[in-house]
């Protein structure tokens, strides 16, 4: 079954390190290969029916990694933004970086702001890169913005969540993919993915190409989503 509207896909990009180690290469080489795969997936996504793509690049818990690895990753993010911002602007890709901004370097913060400004008009794909991101922290910060005694609608709370993380509002996640063989959510889009279809693959992120994304999107199209209701047949 083909899906009729552009969908929101979230991806937990796991397995760069293991992919590299298996090949006798350094973990930083794995992250570099992972960044190359990000480029290919972003390029392929709109033609596969993806309208919003949220990529988990660095979790708030990833600060626990060795300083050298964090340094590598941060340099990679800056390089990615420097090279990809003009490309995204030319290709109609709106690039947002969601997550905290107060713990990253001023240079990376500036690169993020420049990227968001330069690509704000893009309508072909809304690319959201989650960096220093924690879904639970975002929910807590959004809750802090509420007036006492008010219960917001789910829609307005979702908008607030995007705003506290410096992004533009996005629809709920339809399909949540995790590479690397693990089957957990790791504090990613907990509110936004309440009814997401989950897709786990043993492939490491640098092995997950556009063909694999196409396979995941096709499988999503064949799943029956009832959102707690009944199928037409069962409802009679
Ligand atoms: C998780 O596990 C992955 C990360 C912490 C980094 C994700 C980064 C990229 C895919 C590359 C750069 C991204 C952008 C947006 C330019 P791991 O890969 O460390 O793997 P492991 O579980 O095998 O150790």
Short mmCIF file of C-alpha atoms and ligand atoms in Angstrom, two decimals:
data_model
loop_
_atom_site.label_atom_id
_atom_site.label_comp_id
_atom_site.label_asym_id
_atom_site.label_seq_id
_atom_site.Cartn_x
_atom_site.Cartn_y
_atom_site.Cartn_z
CA UNK A 1 0.00 0.00 0.00
CA UNK A 2 1.40 3.44 -0.95
CA UNK A 3 1.05 6.14 1.64
CA UNK A 4 -0.81 9.15 0.31
CA UNK A 5 0.83 11.96 2.28
CA UNK A 6 4.38 12.89 3.17
CA UNK A 7 5.28 11.30 6.48
CA UNK A 8 7.45 12.22 9.48
CA UNK A 9 10.29 9.75 9.97
CA UNK A 10 12.53 9.80 13.05
CA UNK A 11 15.82 7.88 13.00
CA UNK A 12 18.05 6.78 15.88
CA UNK A 13 21.32 6.51 13.97
CA UNK A 14 23.17 3.85 15.93
CA UNK A 15 26.16 1.70 15.10
CA UNK A 16 28.87 3.98 13.65
CA UNK A 17 31.38 2.83 16.26
CA UNK A 18 30.69 -0.89 15.90
CA UNK A 19 30.71 -0.61 12.11
CA UNK A 20 34.16 0.99 12.22
CA UNK A 21 35.60 -1.36 14.85
CA UNK A 22 34.53 -4.40 12.82
CA UNK A 23 36.58 -3.05 9.95
CA UNK A 24 39.59 -2.34 12.12
CA UNK A 25 39.02 1.42 11.76
CA UNK A 26 38.73 4.15 14.40
CA UNK A 27 35.37 5.19 15.86
CA UNK A 28 35.89 8.65 14.38
CA UNK A 29 36.05 7.03 10.92
CA UNK A 30 32.71 5.43 11.77
CA UNK A 31 31.15 8.79 12.61
CA UNK A 32 32.55 10.25 9.38
CA UNK A 33 30.93 7.41 7.42
CA UNK A 34 27.75 8.09 9.39
CA UNK A 35 27.77 11.74 8.33
CA UNK A 36 28.19 10.67 4.69
CA UNK A 37 25.12 8.44 5.10
CA UNK A 38 23.16 11.36 6.56
CA UNK A 39 23.80 13.26 3.31
CA UNK A 40 22.56 10.36 1.16
CA UNK A 41 19.46 9.79 3.28
CA UNK A 42 18.53 13.50 3.25
CA UNK A 43 18.89 13.56 -0.51
CA UNK A 44 16.72 10.47 -0.99
CA UNK A 45 14.04 11.20 1.61
CA UNK A 46 11.66 13.53 -0.31
CA UNK A 47 11.33 11.12 -3.25
CA UNK A 48 10.47 8.32 -0.82
CA UNK A 49 7.51 10.26 0.56
CA UNK A 50 9.23 11.69 3.63
CA UNK A 51 8.22 15.27 4.45
CA UNK A 52 9.85 15.59 7.88
CA UNK A 53 13.02 13.78 8.92
CA UNK A 54 14.28 13.96 12.51
CA UNK A 55 17.75 12.50 13.06
CA UNK A 56 19.17 11.73 16.52
CA UNK A 57 22.76 12.95 16.23
CA UNK A 58 23.79 13.54 19.86
CA UNK A 59 21.78 12.83 22.98
CA UNK A 60 22.06 14.78 26.23
CA UNK A 61 23.53 11.57 27.69
CA UNK A 62 26.23 11.37 25.01
CA UNK A 63 28.23 13.97 27.01
CA UNK A 64 29.31 10.92 29.05
CA UNK A 65 31.50 9.74 26.17
CA UNK A 66 35.27 10.34 26.14
CA UNK A 67 36.19 13.97 25.49
CA UNK A 68 38.09 13.12 22.32
CA UNK A 69 35.04 11.42 20.78
CA UNK A 70 32.80 14.34 21.73
CA UNK A 71 35.32 16.72 20.14
CA UNK A 72 35.26 14.66 16.95
CA UNK A 73 31.50 14.66 16.80
CA UNK A 74 31.17 18.39 17.45
CA UNK A 75 33.69 19.14 14.66
CA UNK A 76 31.76 16.84 12.37
CA UNK A 77 28.47 18.64 13.10
CA UNK A 78 30.06 22.03 12.33
CA UNK A 79 31.57 20.73 9.13
CA UNK A 80 28.24 19.20 8.14
CA UNK A 81 26.41 22.49 8.68
CA UNK A 82 29.07 24.48 6.81
CA UNK A 83 28.90 22.23 3.75
CA UNK A 84 25.24 21.29 3.79
CA UNK A 85 23.57 24.64 4.57
CA UNK A 86 23.96 26.08 1.04
CA UNK A 87 23.00 22.69 -0.42
CA UNK A 88 19.86 22.51 1.72
CA UNK A 89 18.92 26.09 0.82
CA UNK A 90 19.29 25.26 -2.89
CA UNK A 91 17.34 21.99 -2.58
CA UNK A 92 14.39 23.36 -0.61
CA UNK A 93 15.38 21.61 2.64
CA UNK A 94 14.51 23.44 5.83
CA UNK A 95 17.19 22.60 8.39
CA UNK A 96 16.44 22.87 12.11
CA UNK A 97 18.66 21.72 14.94
CA UNK A 98 16.64 20.78 18.00
CA UNK A 99 17.99 20.41 21.53
CA UNK A 100 19.85 22.49 24.09
CA UNK A 101 22.06 25.31 22.93
CA UNK A 102 23.74 26.31 26.20
CA UNK A 103 26.31 23.50 26.38
CA UNK A 104 27.68 23.59 22.84
CA UNK A 105 30.45 25.87 21.59
CA UNK A 106 29.61 29.42 20.44
CA UNK A 107 30.95 28.55 16.97
CA UNK A 108 28.58 25.57 16.63
CA UNK A 109 25.70 27.64 18.02
CA UNK A 110 26.40 30.30 15.39
CA UNK A 111 26.56 27.69 12.61
CA UNK A 112 23.18 26.34 13.73
CA UNK A 113 21.57 29.78 13.77
CA UNK A 114 23.01 30.58 10.33
CA UNK A 115 21.74 27.26 8.95
CA UNK A 116 18.24 27.77 10.32
CA UNK A 117 18.07 31.31 8.97
CA UNK A 118 19.42 30.40 5.52
CA UNK A 119 17.07 27.46 5.01
CA UNK A 120 13.89 28.73 6.70
CA UNK A 121 12.02 28.98 3.37
CA UNK A 122 12.52 25.30 2.40
CA UNK A 123 9.35 23.33 1.74
CA UNK A 124 10.57 20.10 0.10
CA UNK A 125 11.82 18.51 3.32
CA UNK A 126 11.90 19.60 6.98
CA UNK A 127 15.17 18.18 8.29
CA UNK A 128 15.54 18.25 12.07
CA UNK A 129 18.83 17.27 13.62
CA UNK A 130 18.58 16.48 17.33
CA UNK A 131 21.75 17.61 19.10
CA UNK A 132 22.24 17.71 22.86
CA UNK A 133 18.69 16.42 22.84
CA UNK A 134 16.65 14.77 25.58
CA UNK A 135 12.95 14.27 25.09
CA UNK A 136 12.27 14.13 28.81
CA UNK A 137 14.17 17.39 29.40
CA UNK A 138 12.20 19.05 26.59
CA UNK A 139 8.91 17.92 28.14
CA UNK A 140 9.98 19.31 31.51
CA UNK A 141 11.05 22.65 29.99
CA UNK A 142 7.79 22.91 28.04
CA UNK A 143 5.81 22.13 31.20
CA UNK A 144 7.66 24.94 32.97
CA UNK A 145 6.31 27.39 30.37
CA UNK A 146 2.67 26.55 31.15
CA UNK A 147 0.53 28.80 33.25
CA UNK A 148 -0.49 27.22 36.57
CA UNK A 149 -3.81 25.38 36.49
CA UNK A 150 -3.89 25.23 32.67
CA UNK A 151 -4.00 22.02 30.71
CA UNK A 152 -2.98 22.72 27.12
CA UNK A 153 -4.32 20.80 24.14
CA UNK A 154 -2.01 18.10 22.83
CA UNK A 155 -1.46 20.18 19.69
CA UNK A 156 -0.45 23.32 21.55
CA UNK A 157 1.83 21.33 23.88
CA UNK A 158 3.49 19.77 20.82
CA UNK A 159 4.08 23.28 19.41
CA UNK A 160 5.57 24.35 22.73
CA UNK A 161 7.90 21.34 22.69
CA UNK A 162 9.27 22.39 19.30
CA UNK A 163 9.69 25.97 20.48
CA UNK A 164 11.59 25.14 23.69
CA UNK A 165 13.99 23.12 21.54
CA UNK A 166 14.47 26.01 19.06
CA UNK A 167 12.75 24.29 16.14
CA UNK A 168 9.72 24.93 13.96
CA UNK A 169 6.61 22.90 14.83
CA UNK A 170 6.46 19.49 13.18
CA UNK A 171 3.69 16.89 12.89
CA UNK A 172 3.75 13.74 15.01
CA UNK A 173 6.22 11.02 14.10
CA UNK A 174 4.74 8.36 11.81
CA UNK A 175 7.69 6.00 11.57
CA UNK A 176 10.53 5.62 14.05
CA UNK A 177 13.58 3.72 12.81
CA UNK A 178 16.53 2.52 14.89
CA UNK A 179 19.64 1.06 13.28
CA UNK A 180 22.35 -0.94 15.05
CA UNK A 181 20.30 -3.85 16.40
CA UNK A 182 19.14 -2.39 19.73
CA UNK A 183 15.42 -2.03 20.39
CA UNK A 184 14.90 0.98 22.62
CA UNK A 185 13.87 4.62 22.35
CA UNK A 186 16.76 6.20 24.30
CA UNK A 187 14.88 9.38 25.26
CA UNK A 188 14.07 10.30 21.63
CA UNK A 189 10.76 12.01 20.68
CA UNK A 190 8.79 10.35 23.50
CA UNK A 191 5.79 12.67 23.16
CA UNK A 192 5.94 13.10 19.39
CA UNK A 193 6.19 9.36 18.68
CA UNK A 194 3.25 8.28 20.84
CA UNK A 195 1.63 6.47 17.87
CA UNK A 196 4.69 5.98 15.69
CA UNK A 197 5.24 2.66 13.96
CA UNK A 198 8.56 1.22 15.12
CA UNK A 199 11.14 -0.26 12.76
CA UNK A 200 14.31 -1.87 14.08
CA UNK A 201 17.11 -3.08 11.84
CA UNK A 202 20.35 -4.90 12.66
CA UNK A 203 22.16 -2.81 10.02
CA UNK A 204 24.66 -0.31 11.40
CA UNK A 205 23.96 3.31 10.45
CA UNK A 206 26.72 3.58 7.80
CA UNK A 207 25.13 0.52 6.10
CA UNK A 208 21.60 1.94 6.10
CA UNK A 209 21.24 3.42 2.62
CA UNK A 210 18.35 4.95 0.68
CA UNK A 211 17.21 1.46 -0.39
CA UNK A 212 16.81 0.51 3.28
CA UNK A 213 14.88 3.70 3.98
CA UNK A 214 12.63 2.84 1.04
CA UNK A 215 12.09 -0.64 2.50
CA UNK A 216 11.16 0.82 5.90
CA UNK A 217 8.75 3.33 4.33
CA UNK A 218 7.10 0.57 2.27
CA UNK A 219 6.71 -1.59 5.35
CA UNK A 220 5.17 1.39 7.15
CA UNK A 221 2.71 1.74 4.26
CA UNK A 222 1.56 -1.86 4.74
CA UNK A 223 0.89 -1.50 8.47
CA UNK A 224 -2.61 -0.85 9.71
CA UNK A 225 -2.75 2.15 12.01
CA UNK A 226 -5.80 2.26 14.22
CA UNK A 227 -4.78 4.89 16.80
CA UNK A 228 -6.69 2.98 19.45
CA UNK A 229 -9.80 2.55 17.29
CA UNK A 230 -11.05 -0.39 15.23
CA UNK A 231 -10.55 -1.31 11.61
CA UNK A 232 -13.51 -0.57 9.31
CA UNK A 233 -14.08 -4.34 8.98
CA UNK A 234 -14.08 -4.93 12.74
CA UNK A 235 -16.37 -1.94 13.32
CA UNK A 236 -18.89 -3.59 10.95
C1 LIG B 1 25.33 6.45 18.40
O1 LIG B 1 26.17 5.36 18.50
C2 LIG B 1 25.63 7.50 17.42
C3 LIG B 1 26.08 8.76 17.74
C4 LIG B 1 26.29 9.21 19.12
C5 LIG B 1 26.44 9.74 16.70
C6 LIG B 1 25.58 9.89 15.50
C7 LIG B 1 26.32 10.68 14.50
C8 LIG B 1 26.31 10.51 13.17
C9 LIG B 1 25.43 9.57 12.50
C10 LIG B 1 27.24 11.25 12.28
C11 LIG B 1 27.11 12.69 12.16
C12 LIG B 1 25.73 13.25 12.07
C13 LIG B 1 25.42 14.40 11.47
C14 LIG B 1 24.05 14.93 11.57
C15 LIG B 1 26.38 15.15 10.63
P1 LIG B 1 27.55 5.00 17.86
O2 LIG B 1 27.49 5.35 16.44
O3 LIG B 1 28.61 5.62 18.66
O4 LIG B 1 27.71 3.47 17.75
P2 LIG B 1 28.06 2.24 18.62
O5 LIG B 1 26.78 1.94 19.39
O6 LIG B 1 28.32 1.21 17.58
O7 LIG B 1 29.24 2.50 19.48
#
